[in-house]
PDB file of C-alpha atoms in Angstrom:
ATOM      1  CA  UNK H   1     -69.656  23.562   7.404  1.00 66.00           C
ATOM      2  CA  UNK H   2     -69.992  27.318   6.954  1.00 75.00           C
ATOM      3  CA  UNK H   3     -72.056  28.773   4.121  1.00 76.00           C
ATOM      4  CA  UNK H   4     -68.954  30.535   2.770  1.00 77.00           C
ATOM      5  CA  UNK H   5     -66.989  27.268   2.496  1.00 82.00           C
ATOM      6  CA  UNK H   6     -69.990  25.481   0.984  1.00 83.00           C
ATOM      7  CA  UNK H   7     -70.336  28.228  -1.635  1.00 80.00           C
ATOM      8  CA  UNK H   8     -66.639  27.963  -2.470  1.00 82.00           C
ATOM      9  CA  UNK H   9     -66.926  24.179  -2.908  1.00 86.00           C
ATOM     10  CA  UNK H  10     -69.903  24.622  -5.238  1.00 86.00           C
ATOM     11  CA  UNK H  11     -68.039  27.185  -7.349  1.00 87.00           C
ATOM     12  CA  UNK H  12     -64.789  25.191  -7.591  1.00 89.00           C
ATOM     13  CA  UNK H  13     -65.819  22.783 -10.414  1.00 89.00           C
ATOM     14  CA  UNK H  14     -66.923  25.631 -12.687  1.00 88.00           C
ATOM     15  CA  UNK H  15     -63.826  27.644 -11.759  1.00 88.00           C
ATOM     16  CA  UNK H  16     -61.559  24.674 -12.501  1.00 91.00           C
ATOM     17  CA  UNK H  17     -63.161  24.228 -15.935  1.00 90.00           C
ATOM     18  CA  UNK H  18     -62.598  27.914 -16.762  1.00 89.00           C
ATOM     19  CA  UNK H  19     -58.987  27.857 -15.545  1.00 90.00           C
ATOM     20  CA  UNK H  20     -57.875  24.573 -17.154  1.00 89.00           C
ATOM     21  CA  UNK H  21     -59.911  24.645 -20.357  1.00 88.00           C
ATOM     22  CA  UNK H  22     -59.843  28.372 -21.135  1.00 86.00           C
ATOM     23  CA  UNK H  23     -57.410  30.490 -19.119  1.00 90.00           C
ATOM     24  CA  UNK H  24     -54.461  28.058 -19.204  1.00 92.00           C
ATOM     25  CA  UNK H  25     -54.643  27.365 -23.008  1.00 89.00           C
ATOM     26  CA  UNK H  26     -55.106  31.089 -23.659  1.00 89.00           C
ATOM     27  CA  UNK H  27     -52.067  31.983 -21.552  1.00 92.00           C
ATOM     28  CA  UNK H  28     -50.010  29.237 -23.236  1.00 91.00           C
ATOM     29  CA  UNK H  29     -50.987  30.538 -26.691  1.00 90.00           C
ATOM     30  CA  UNK H  30     -50.134  34.145 -25.827  1.00 91.00           C
ATOM     31  CA  UNK H  31     -46.757  33.131 -24.359  1.00 92.00           C
ATOM     32  CA  UNK H  32     -46.130  30.823 -27.327  1.00 91.00           C
ATOM     33  CA  UNK H  33     -46.593  33.726 -29.713  1.00 92.00           C
ATOM     34  CA  UNK H  34     -43.424  35.320 -28.310  1.00 93.00           C
ATOM     35  CA  UNK H  35     -41.284  32.152 -28.313  1.00 90.00           C
ATOM     36  CA  UNK H  36     -38.834  31.892 -31.239  1.00 88.00           C
ATOM     37  CA  UNK H  37     -36.341  28.995 -31.215  1.00 84.00           C
ATOM     38  CA  UNK H  38     -36.393  28.786 -27.429  1.00 82.00           C
ATOM     39  CA  UNK H  39     -35.994  32.551 -26.850  1.00 87.00           C
ATOM     40  CA  UNK H  40     -38.518  35.336 -26.455  1.00 89.00           C
ATOM     41  CA  UNK H  41     -38.996  37.929 -29.176  1.00 90.00           C
ATOM     42  CA  UNK H  42     -41.295  39.375 -31.810  1.00 91.00           C
ATOM     43  CA  UNK H  43     -40.099  37.113 -34.647  1.00 92.00           C
ATOM     44  CA  UNK H  44     -43.460  35.365 -34.989  1.00 93.00           C
ATOM     45  CA  UNK H  45     -45.280  38.690 -35.276  1.00 94.00           C
ATOM     46  CA  UNK H  46     -42.772  39.977 -37.843  1.00 94.00           C
ATOM     47  CA  UNK H  47     -43.280  36.814 -39.901  1.00 93.00           C
ATOM     48  CA  UNK H  48     -47.050  37.048 -39.503  1.00 93.00           C
ATOM     49  CA  UNK H  49     -47.201  40.615 -40.790  1.00 93.00           C
ATOM     50  CA  UNK H  50     -44.744  39.806 -43.603  1.00 94.00           C
ATOM     51  CA  UNK H  51     -46.839  36.872 -44.824  1.00 93.00           C
ATOM     52  CA  UNK H  52     -50.394  37.754 -43.853  1.00 93.00           C
ATOM     53  CA  UNK H  53     -50.842  41.550 -43.719  1.00 94.00           C
ATOM     54  CA  UNK H  54     -53.345  41.424 -46.578  1.00 94.00           C
ATOM     55  CA  UNK H  55     -55.260  38.631 -44.828  1.00 93.00           C
ATOM     56  CA  UNK H  56     -55.347  40.594 -41.555  1.00 94.00           C
ATOM     57  CA  UNK H  57     -56.745  43.677 -43.339  1.00 95.00           C
ATOM     58  CA  UNK H  58     -59.130  41.454 -45.308  1.00 94.00           C
ATOM     59  CA  UNK H  59     -60.414  39.855 -42.091  1.00 94.00           C
ATOM     60  CA  UNK H  60     -61.024  43.165 -40.334  1.00 94.00           C
ATOM     61  CA  UNK H  61     -62.743  44.639 -43.417  1.00 95.00           C
ATOM     62  CA  UNK H  62     -64.985  41.595 -43.956  1.00 95.00           C
ATOM     63  CA  UNK H  63     -66.021  41.337 -40.313  1.00 95.00           C
ATOM     64  CA  UNK H  64     -66.549  45.104 -39.981  1.00 95.00           C
ATOM     65  CA  UNK H  65     -68.686  45.257 -43.143  1.00 96.00           C
ATOM     66  CA  UNK H  66     -70.698  42.243 -41.974  1.00 96.00           C
ATOM     67  CA  UNK H  67     -71.206  43.851 -38.554  1.00 95.00           C
ATOM     68  CA  UNK H  68     -72.556  47.051 -40.118  1.00 96.00           C
ATOM     69  CA  UNK H  69     -74.939  45.116 -42.385  1.00 96.00           C
ATOM     70  CA  UNK H  70     -76.095  42.958 -39.472  1.00 96.00           C
ATOM     71  CA  UNK H  71     -76.904  46.117 -37.521  1.00 95.00           C
ATOM     72  CA  UNK H  72     -78.862  47.604 -40.435  1.00 96.00           C
ATOM     73  CA  UNK H  73     -80.906  44.432 -41.022  1.00 95.00           C
ATOM     74  CA  UNK H  74     -81.498  43.900 -37.290  1.00 95.00           C
ATOM     75  CA  UNK H  75     -82.867  47.442 -36.934  1.00 95.00           C
ATOM     76  CA  UNK H  76     -85.037  47.028 -40.037  1.00 94.00           C
ATOM     77  CA  UNK H  77     -86.497  43.665 -38.944  1.00 94.00           C
ATOM     78  CA  UNK H  78     -86.890  44.678 -35.302  1.00 93.00           C
ATOM     79  CA  UNK H  79     -88.498  47.952 -36.377  1.00 92.00           C
ATOM     80  CA  UNK H  80     -91.040  46.198 -38.595  1.00 93.00           C
ATOM     81  CA  UNK H  81     -91.862  43.687 -35.842  1.00 92.00           C
ATOM     82  CA  UNK H  82     -92.547  46.627 -33.501  1.00 90.00           C
ATOM     83  CA  UNK H  83     -94.190  49.105 -35.863  1.00 89.00           C
ATOM     84  CA  UNK H  84     -95.615  46.830 -38.578  1.00 87.00           C
ATOM     85  CA  UNK H  85     -99.338  47.247 -39.232  1.00 84.00           C
ATOM     86  CA  UNK H  86     -99.958  43.984 -41.112  1.00 88.00           C
ATOM     87  CA  UNK H  87    -100.419  41.250 -38.460  1.00 89.00           C
ATOM     88  CA  UNK H  88     -99.897  38.386 -40.937  1.00 91.00           C
ATOM     89  CA  UNK H  89     -96.665  39.851 -42.302  1.00 90.00           C
ATOM     90  CA  UNK H  90     -95.404  40.512 -38.775  1.00 90.00           C
ATOM     91  CA  UNK H  91     -96.255  36.956 -37.660  1.00 90.00           C
ATOM     92  CA  UNK H  92     -94.595  35.445 -40.748  1.00 90.00           C
ATOM     93  CA  UNK H  93     -91.462  37.557 -40.333  1.00 89.00           C
ATOM     94  CA  UNK H  94     -91.262  36.700 -36.617  1.00 88.00           C
ATOM     95  CA  UNK H  95     -91.469  33.005 -37.524  1.00 87.00           C
ATOM     96  CA  UNK H  96     -88.942  33.160 -40.383  1.00 89.00           C
ATOM     97  CA  UNK H  97     -86.111  35.374 -39.186  1.00 88.00           C
ATOM     98  CA  UNK H  98     -84.961  33.086 -36.351  1.00 87.00           C
ATOM     99  CA  UNK H  99     -84.257  29.999 -38.482  1.00 88.00           C
ATOM    100  CA  UNK H 100     -80.579  30.665 -39.308  1.00 89.00           C
ATOM    101  CA  UNK H 101     -79.766  30.819 -35.577  1.00 88.00           C
ATOM    102  CA  UNK H 102     -80.180  27.047 -35.327  1.00 89.00           C
ATOM    103  CA  UNK H 103     -77.972  26.221 -38.327  1.00 90.00           C
ATOM    104  CA  UNK H 104     -74.243  25.583 -37.643  1.00 91.00           C
ATOM    105  CA  UNK H 105     -71.681  27.695 -39.510  1.00 90.00           C
ATOM    106  CA  UNK H 106     -70.348  24.667 -41.403  1.00 90.00           C
ATOM    107  CA  UNK H 107     -73.835  23.949 -42.766  1.00 92.00           C
ATOM    108  CA  UNK H 108     -74.224  27.628 -43.662  1.00 91.00           C
ATOM    109  CA  UNK H 109     -70.959  27.398 -45.630  1.00 89.00           C
ATOM    110  CA  UNK H 110     -72.097  24.277 -47.480  1.00 90.00           C
ATOM    111  CA  UNK H 111     -75.562  25.694 -48.238  1.00 90.00           C
ATOM    112  CA  UNK H 112     -74.199  28.995 -49.575  1.00 89.00           C
ATOM    113  CA  UNK H 113     -71.484  27.216 -51.561  1.00 88.00           C
ATOM    114  CA  UNK H 114     -74.249  25.342 -53.368  1.00 89.00           C
ATOM    115  CA  UNK H 115     -76.366  28.478 -53.730  1.00 90.00           C
ATOM    116  CA  UNK H 116     -73.739  31.067 -54.759  1.00 89.00           C
ATOM    117  CA  UNK H 117     -71.520  29.017 -57.118  1.00 88.00           C
ATOM    118  CA  UNK H 118     -71.359  29.946 -60.808  1.00 85.00           C
ATOM    119  CA  UNK H 119     -73.573  26.970 -61.620  1.00 85.00           C
ATOM    120  CA  UNK H 120     -75.395  27.188 -58.318  1.00 86.00           C
ATOM    121  CA  UNK H 121     -79.049  27.473 -57.472  1.00 89.00           C
ATOM    122  CA  UNK H 122     -79.129  31.299 -57.562  1.00 90.00           C
ATOM    123  CA  UNK H 123     -77.725  31.670 -61.080  1.00 89.00           C
ATOM    124  CA  UNK H 124     -79.782  28.727 -62.395  1.00 89.00           C
ATOM    125  CA  UNK H 125     -82.957  30.326 -61.014  1.00 90.00           C
ATOM    126  CA  UNK H 126     -82.096  33.717 -62.543  1.00 89.00           C
ATOM    127  CA  UNK H 127     -81.349  32.082 -65.917  1.00 90.00           C
ATOM    128  CA  UNK H 128     -84.621  30.136 -65.760  1.00 89.00           C
ATOM    129  CA  UNK H 129     -86.463  33.417 -65.151  1.00 88.00           C
ATOM    130  CA  UNK H 130     -84.669  35.059 -68.080  1.00 86.00           C
ATOM    131  CA  UNK H 131     -82.959  37.661 -65.878  1.00 85.00           C
ATOM    132  CA  UNK H 132     -79.484  36.666 -67.114  1.00 85.00           C
ATOM    133  CA  UNK H 133     -77.785  34.488 -69.702  1.00 86.00           C
ATOM    134  CA  UNK H 134     -75.316  31.669 -68.925  1.00 84.00           C
ATOM    135  CA  UNK H 135     -72.442  33.921 -70.074  1.00 84.00           C
ATOM    136  CA  UNK H 136     -73.420  36.559 -67.514  1.00 84.00           C
ATOM    137  CA  UNK H 137     -73.386  34.116 -64.597  1.00 85.00           C
ATOM    138  CA  UNK H 138     -70.655  34.817 -62.040  1.00 85.00           C
ATOM    139  CA  UNK H 139     -69.576  33.074 -58.875  1.00 87.00           C
ATOM    140  CA  UNK H 140     -70.103  34.765 -55.502  1.00 88.00           C
ATOM    141  CA  UNK H 141     -67.680  32.389 -53.777  1.00 87.00           C
ATOM    142  CA  UNK H 142     -65.314  35.185 -52.738  1.00 88.00           C
ATOM    143  CA  UNK H 143     -65.488  37.971 -50.147  1.00 90.00           C
ATOM    144  CA  UNK H 144     -69.138  38.560 -51.061  1.00 92.00           C
ATOM    145  CA  UNK H 145     -70.027  34.984 -50.167  1.00 91.00           C
ATOM    146  CA  UNK H 146     -68.334  35.298 -46.760  1.00 93.00           C
ATOM    147  CA  UNK H 147     -70.216  38.527 -46.024  1.00 95.00           C
ATOM    148  CA  UNK H 148     -73.536  36.965 -47.091  1.00 94.00           C
ATOM    149  CA  UNK H 149     -72.867  33.925 -44.871  1.00 93.00           C
ATOM    150  CA  UNK H 150     -71.982  36.023 -41.824  1.00 94.00           C
ATOM    151  CA  UNK H 151     -74.911  38.411 -42.255  1.00 95.00           C
ATOM    152  CA  UNK H 152     -77.392  35.592 -42.852  1.00 94.00           C
ATOM    153  CA  UNK H 153     -76.207  33.625 -39.814  1.00 93.00           C
ATOM    154  CA  UNK H 154     -75.757  36.445 -37.288  1.00 94.00           C
ATOM    155  CA  UNK H 155     -78.619  38.844 -38.141  1.00 95.00           C
ATOM    156  CA  UNK H 156     -81.270  36.711 -36.351  1.00 94.00           C
ATOM    157  CA  UNK H 157     -79.230  36.705 -33.124  1.00 93.00           C
ATOM    158  CA  UNK H 158     -78.895  40.504 -33.043  1.00 95.00           C
ATOM    159  CA  UNK H 159     -82.490  40.938 -34.220  1.00 94.00           C
ATOM    160  CA  UNK H 160     -83.721  38.780 -31.345  1.00 93.00           C
ATOM    161  CA  UNK H 161     -82.004  41.102 -28.850  1.00 93.00           C
ATOM    162  CA  UNK H 162     -83.043  44.305 -30.628  1.00 94.00           C
ATOM    163  CA  UNK H 163     -86.672  43.245 -31.172  1.00 92.00           C
ATOM    164  CA  UNK H 164     -86.980  42.292 -27.498  1.00 91.00           C
ATOM    165  CA  UNK H 165     -85.598  45.688 -26.450  1.00 92.00           C
ATOM    166  CA  UNK H 166     -87.913  47.502 -28.876  1.00 92.00           C
ATOM    167  CA  UNK H 167     -90.914  45.578 -27.539  1.00 89.00           C
ATOM    168  CA  UNK H 168     -90.180  46.882 -24.045  1.00 89.00           C
ATOM    169  CA  UNK H 169     -90.264  50.543 -25.155  1.00 88.00           C
ATOM    170  CA  UNK H 170     -93.277  52.450 -23.845  1.00 86.00           C
ATOM    171  CA  UNK H 171     -96.018  52.104 -26.477  1.00 84.00           C
ATOM    172  CA  UNK H 172     -97.533  55.394 -25.351  1.00 87.00           C
ATOM    173  CA  UNK H 173     -94.478  57.237 -26.673  1.00 86.00           C
ATOM    174  CA  UNK H 174     -94.842  55.561 -30.073  1.00 86.00           C
ATOM    175  CA  UNK H 175     -98.579  56.251 -30.264  1.00 87.00           C
ATOM    176  CA  UNK H 176     -98.015  59.883 -29.289  1.00 89.00           C
ATOM    177  CA  UNK H 177     -95.460  60.247 -32.090  1.00 88.00           C
ATOM    178  CA  UNK H 178     -97.893  58.667 -34.555  1.00 86.00           C
ATOM    179  CA  UNK H 179    -100.685  61.015 -33.460  1.00 87.00           C
ATOM    180  CA  UNK H 180     -98.369  63.961 -34.082  1.00 87.00           C
ATOM    181  CA  UNK H 181     -97.840  62.777 -37.660  1.00 85.00           C
ATOM    182  CA  UNK H 182     -94.408  61.133 -37.404  1.00 86.00           C
ATOM    183  CA  UNK H 183     -93.731  58.466 -40.030  1.00 88.00           C
ATOM    184  CA  UNK H 184     -92.747  54.931 -39.032  1.00 88.00           C
ATOM    185  CA  UNK H 185     -89.223  55.504 -40.339  1.00 90.00           C
ATOM    186  CA  UNK H 186     -88.859  58.629 -38.199  1.00 91.00           C
ATOM    187  CA  UNK H 187     -90.240  56.853 -35.123  1.00 91.00           C
ATOM    188  CA  UNK H 188     -87.804  54.009 -35.718  1.00 91.00           C
ATOM    189  CA  UNK H 189     -84.753  56.234 -36.174  1.00 90.00           C
ATOM    190  CA  UNK H 190     -85.466  58.972 -33.626  1.00 90.00           C
ATOM    191  CA  UNK H 191     -87.285  57.068 -30.850  1.00 90.00           C
ATOM    192  CA  UNK H 192     -86.650  53.320 -31.012  1.00 91.00           C
ATOM    193  CA  UNK H 193     -83.028  53.118 -32.129  1.00 92.00           C
ATOM    194  CA  UNK H 194     -81.660  55.539 -29.462  1.00 91.00           C
ATOM    195  CA  UNK H 195     -83.458  53.572 -26.743  1.00 91.00           C
ATOM    196  CA  UNK H 196     -82.117  50.181 -27.880  1.00 91.00           C
ATOM    197  CA  UNK H 197     -78.627  51.402 -28.841  1.00 90.00           C
ATOM    198  CA  UNK H 198     -76.934  49.668 -25.898  1.00 87.00           C
ATOM    199  CA  UNK H 199     -78.621  46.336 -26.652  1.00 90.00           C
ATOM    200  CA  UNK H 200     -77.775  46.708 -30.334  1.00 92.00           C
ATOM    201  CA  UNK H 201     -74.136  47.379 -29.510  1.00 91.00           C
ATOM    202  CA  UNK H 202     -73.939  44.320 -27.244  1.00 90.00           C
ATOM    203  CA  UNK H 203     -75.304  42.131 -30.027  1.00 92.00           C
ATOM    204  CA  UNK H 204     -72.922  43.582 -32.608  1.00 93.00           C
ATOM    205  CA  UNK H 205     -69.879  43.181 -30.345  1.00 92.00           C
ATOM    206  CA  UNK H 206     -70.767  39.535 -29.681  1.00 91.00           C
ATOM    207  CA  UNK H 207     -71.335  38.971 -33.410  1.00 93.00           C
ATOM    208  CA  UNK H 208     -67.980  40.618 -34.265  1.00 93.00           C
ATOM    209  CA  UNK H 209     -66.174  38.300 -31.840  1.00 91.00           C
ATOM    210  CA  UNK H 210     -68.043  35.255 -33.183  1.00 92.00           C
ATOM    211  CA  UNK H 211     -67.250  36.074 -36.823  1.00 93.00           C
ATOM    212  CA  UNK H 212     -63.567  36.630 -36.045  1.00 92.00           C
ATOM    213  CA  UNK H 213     -63.374  33.014 -34.830  1.00 89.00           C
ATOM    214  CA  UNK H 214     -65.244  31.250 -37.649  1.00 91.00           C
ATOM    215  CA  UNK H 215     -63.091  28.814 -39.656  1.00 89.00           C
ATOM    216  CA  UNK H 216     -65.550  26.751 -41.688  1.00 88.00           C
ATOM    217  CA  UNK H 217     -67.063  29.604 -43.739  1.00 89.00           C
ATOM    218  CA  UNK H 218     -63.811  31.044 -45.187  1.00 89.00           C
ATOM    219  CA  UNK H 219     -62.472  27.522 -45.842  1.00 88.00           C
ATOM    220  CA  UNK H 220     -65.612  26.444 -47.719  1.00 88.00           C
ATOM    221  CA  UNK H 221     -66.421  29.689 -49.552  1.00 87.00           C
ATOM    222  CA  UNK H 222     -63.110  31.452 -50.177  1.00 79.00           C
ATOM    223  CA  UNK H 223     -59.868  29.668 -49.245  1.00 69.00           C
ATOM    224  CA  UNK H 224     -57.825  31.618 -51.827  1.00 77.00           C
ATOM    225  CA  UNK H 225     -55.690  34.653 -50.963  1.00 76.00           C
ATOM    226  CA  UNK H 226     -56.674  36.933 -49.389  1.00 86.00           C
ATOM    227  CA  UNK H 227     -58.562  34.878 -46.869  1.00 88.00           C
ATOM    228  CA  UNK H 228     -59.377  35.175 -43.193  1.00 91.00           C
ATOM    229  CA  UNK H 229     -56.969  34.796 -40.278  1.00 92.00           C
ATOM    230  CA  UNK H 230     -58.631  31.621 -39.011  1.00 92.00           C
ATOM    231  CA  UNK H 231     -57.838  29.842 -42.296  1.00 91.00           C
ATOM    232  CA  UNK H 232     -54.215  31.027 -42.026  1.00 92.00           C
ATOM    233  CA  UNK H 233     -53.950  29.708 -38.461  1.00 93.00           C
ATOM    234  CA  UNK H 234     -55.264  26.299 -39.548  1.00 92.00           C
ATOM    235  CA  UNK H 235     -52.861  26.290 -42.528  1.00 91.00           C
ATOM    236  CA  UNK H 236     -49.772  27.135 -40.412  1.00 92.00           C
ATOM    237  CA  UNK H 237     -50.571  24.318 -37.971  1.00 92.00           C
ATOM    238  CA  UNK H 238     -51.699  21.635 -40.424  1.00 91.00           C
ATOM    239  CA  UNK H 239     -49.154  22.298 -43.201  1.00 91.00           C
ATOM    240  CA  UNK H 240     -46.046  23.388 -41.256  1.00 89.00           C
ATOM    241  CA  UNK H 241     -46.706  22.617 -37.574  1.00 90.00           C
ATOM    242  CA  UNK H 242     -45.776  26.275 -37.025  1.00 90.00           C
ATOM    243  CA  UNK H 243     -47.495  27.003 -33.726  1.00 91.00           C
ATOM    244  CA  UNK H 244     -45.460  30.185 -33.176  1.00 92.00           C
ATOM    245  CA  UNK H 245     -46.899  32.072 -36.159  1.00 93.00           C
ATOM    246  CA  UNK H 246     -50.318  30.514 -35.518  1.00 93.00           C
ATOM    247  CA  UNK H 247     -50.231  31.816 -31.945  1.00 93.00           C
ATOM    248  CA  UNK H 248     -49.104  35.253 -33.170  1.00 94.00           C
ATOM    249  CA  UNK H 249     -52.052  35.384 -35.590  1.00 94.00           C
ATOM    250  CA  UNK H 250     -54.304  34.354 -32.731  1.00 93.00           C
ATOM    251  CA  UNK H 251     -52.975  37.219 -30.576  1.00 94.00           C
ATOM    252  CA  UNK H 252     -53.549  39.673 -33.458  1.00 94.00           C
ATOM    253  CA  UNK H 253     -57.118  38.396 -33.754  1.00 93.00           C
ATOM    254  CA  UNK H 254     -57.535  38.737 -29.994  1.00 91.00           C
ATOM    255  CA  UNK H 255     -56.304  42.354 -30.106  1.00 92.00           C
ATOM    256  CA  UNK H 256     -58.826  43.165 -32.852  1.00 91.00           C
ATOM    257  CA  UNK H 257     -61.701  41.832 -30.754  1.00 91.00           C
ATOM    258  CA  UNK H 258     -60.288  43.586 -27.673  1.00 90.00           C
ATOM    259  CA  UNK H 259     -60.454  46.923 -29.546  1.00 90.00           C
ATOM    260  CA  UNK H 260     -64.159  46.351 -30.248  1.00 87.00           C
ATOM    261  CA  UNK H 261     -64.768  45.352 -26.625  1.00 85.00           C
ATOM    262  CA  UNK H 262     -62.941  48.502 -25.463  1.00 87.00           C
ATOM    263  CA  UNK H 263     -65.190  50.692 -27.655  1.00 82.00           C
ATOM    264  CA  UNK H 264     -68.257  49.050 -26.121  1.00 79.00           C
ATOM    265  CA  UNK H 265     -66.955  49.365 -22.545  1.00 80.00           C
ATOM    266  CA  UNK H 266     -65.987  53.017 -22.975  1.00 81.00           C
ATOM    267  CA  UNK H 267     -69.461  53.735 -24.411  1.00 74.00           C
ATOM    268  CA  UNK H 268     -71.096  51.983 -21.455  1.00 74.00           C
ATOM    269  CA  UNK H 269     -68.937  53.908 -18.960  1.00 75.00           C
ATOM    270  CA  UNK H 270     -69.902  57.228 -20.564  1.00 75.00           C
ATOM    271  CA  UNK H 271     -73.597  56.322 -20.313  1.00 70.00           C
ATOM    272  CA  UNK H 272     -73.301  55.449 -16.617  1.00 68.00           C
ATOM    273  CA  UNK H 273     -71.271  58.590 -15.813  1.00 68.00           C
TER     274      UNK H 273
END
C-alpha cells in the first residue's frame, strides 16, 4: 500500500465527521433559509427582519461591546502579568484569571442570575455595607447582565493568548524603555500592544464567534425583548416549528461572524504583503 493511499485512509474518518456532522447540516440550513412553501425565495429573511430587526441590532451591539471590553481587560491583565513589579500580586492574578475558562456558559448564566438579581448577592452585600438602601436596589438582569457574563467568561481565554504573546516579547526592549524613563502604561501601549496585536485580534474574533452562538446566557439573564438571535431561533423552532425563519436568522448570524472574519483576514493579508 502506498504512503499516499495510507494517508488518505487515515484522513477519511476525520473528513467524514466534518462533512456529515458539520458541512452537510450547515448546507441544509443555508438552503432551508431560502425555502418558502416548497419554493425558493427571500420570504424567511423578510419575515425575520420584520419580526426581529431590533433583536439583530441588539445582538450585534451586545457582542461588539463585549468584544471591546474583553480586549481592554485582556490587555490590562496581560500587561500587568508582564510588567507587574509585585511578584505576589502577579502570581495571584495569574492563578485567578483563568478560572472562568473552565465554567460552562449555562453555569455562568445561573451564577450571574443569582448575583445580579434585584435581591441577589451583589445588592444584598452593598446594602449590608451601607452603600445603598433597599429602595435603590436595581436588577442587572438585562443587557448589562449579558455583557457582564460574556466579558467574565471570555476575558480569560483572550488574556491567556495575549499574556503568552507578551511573555515572548524581547525583555531587552522593555528594559531599555524603562531605563529611558518610559512609564509602564507607555511601554504597554506603545511596545507590547503593537507586537501582540495579531494574537489579540485572533482571540477577539474567536470570542465574537463564540458569543454569537451562546443560547443559555440570554435565556437565563434576559429573555425579554429585545433579546439575542439565538433565543429567537430557539423560540421559532420550539414554539412554532418554523425552521425557515430559524434558518434565516442563523444565516444572518453567520453573515455577522463572516464580516468579523473578513476584517481579520484582510488585516492579516495586509501584514503579510
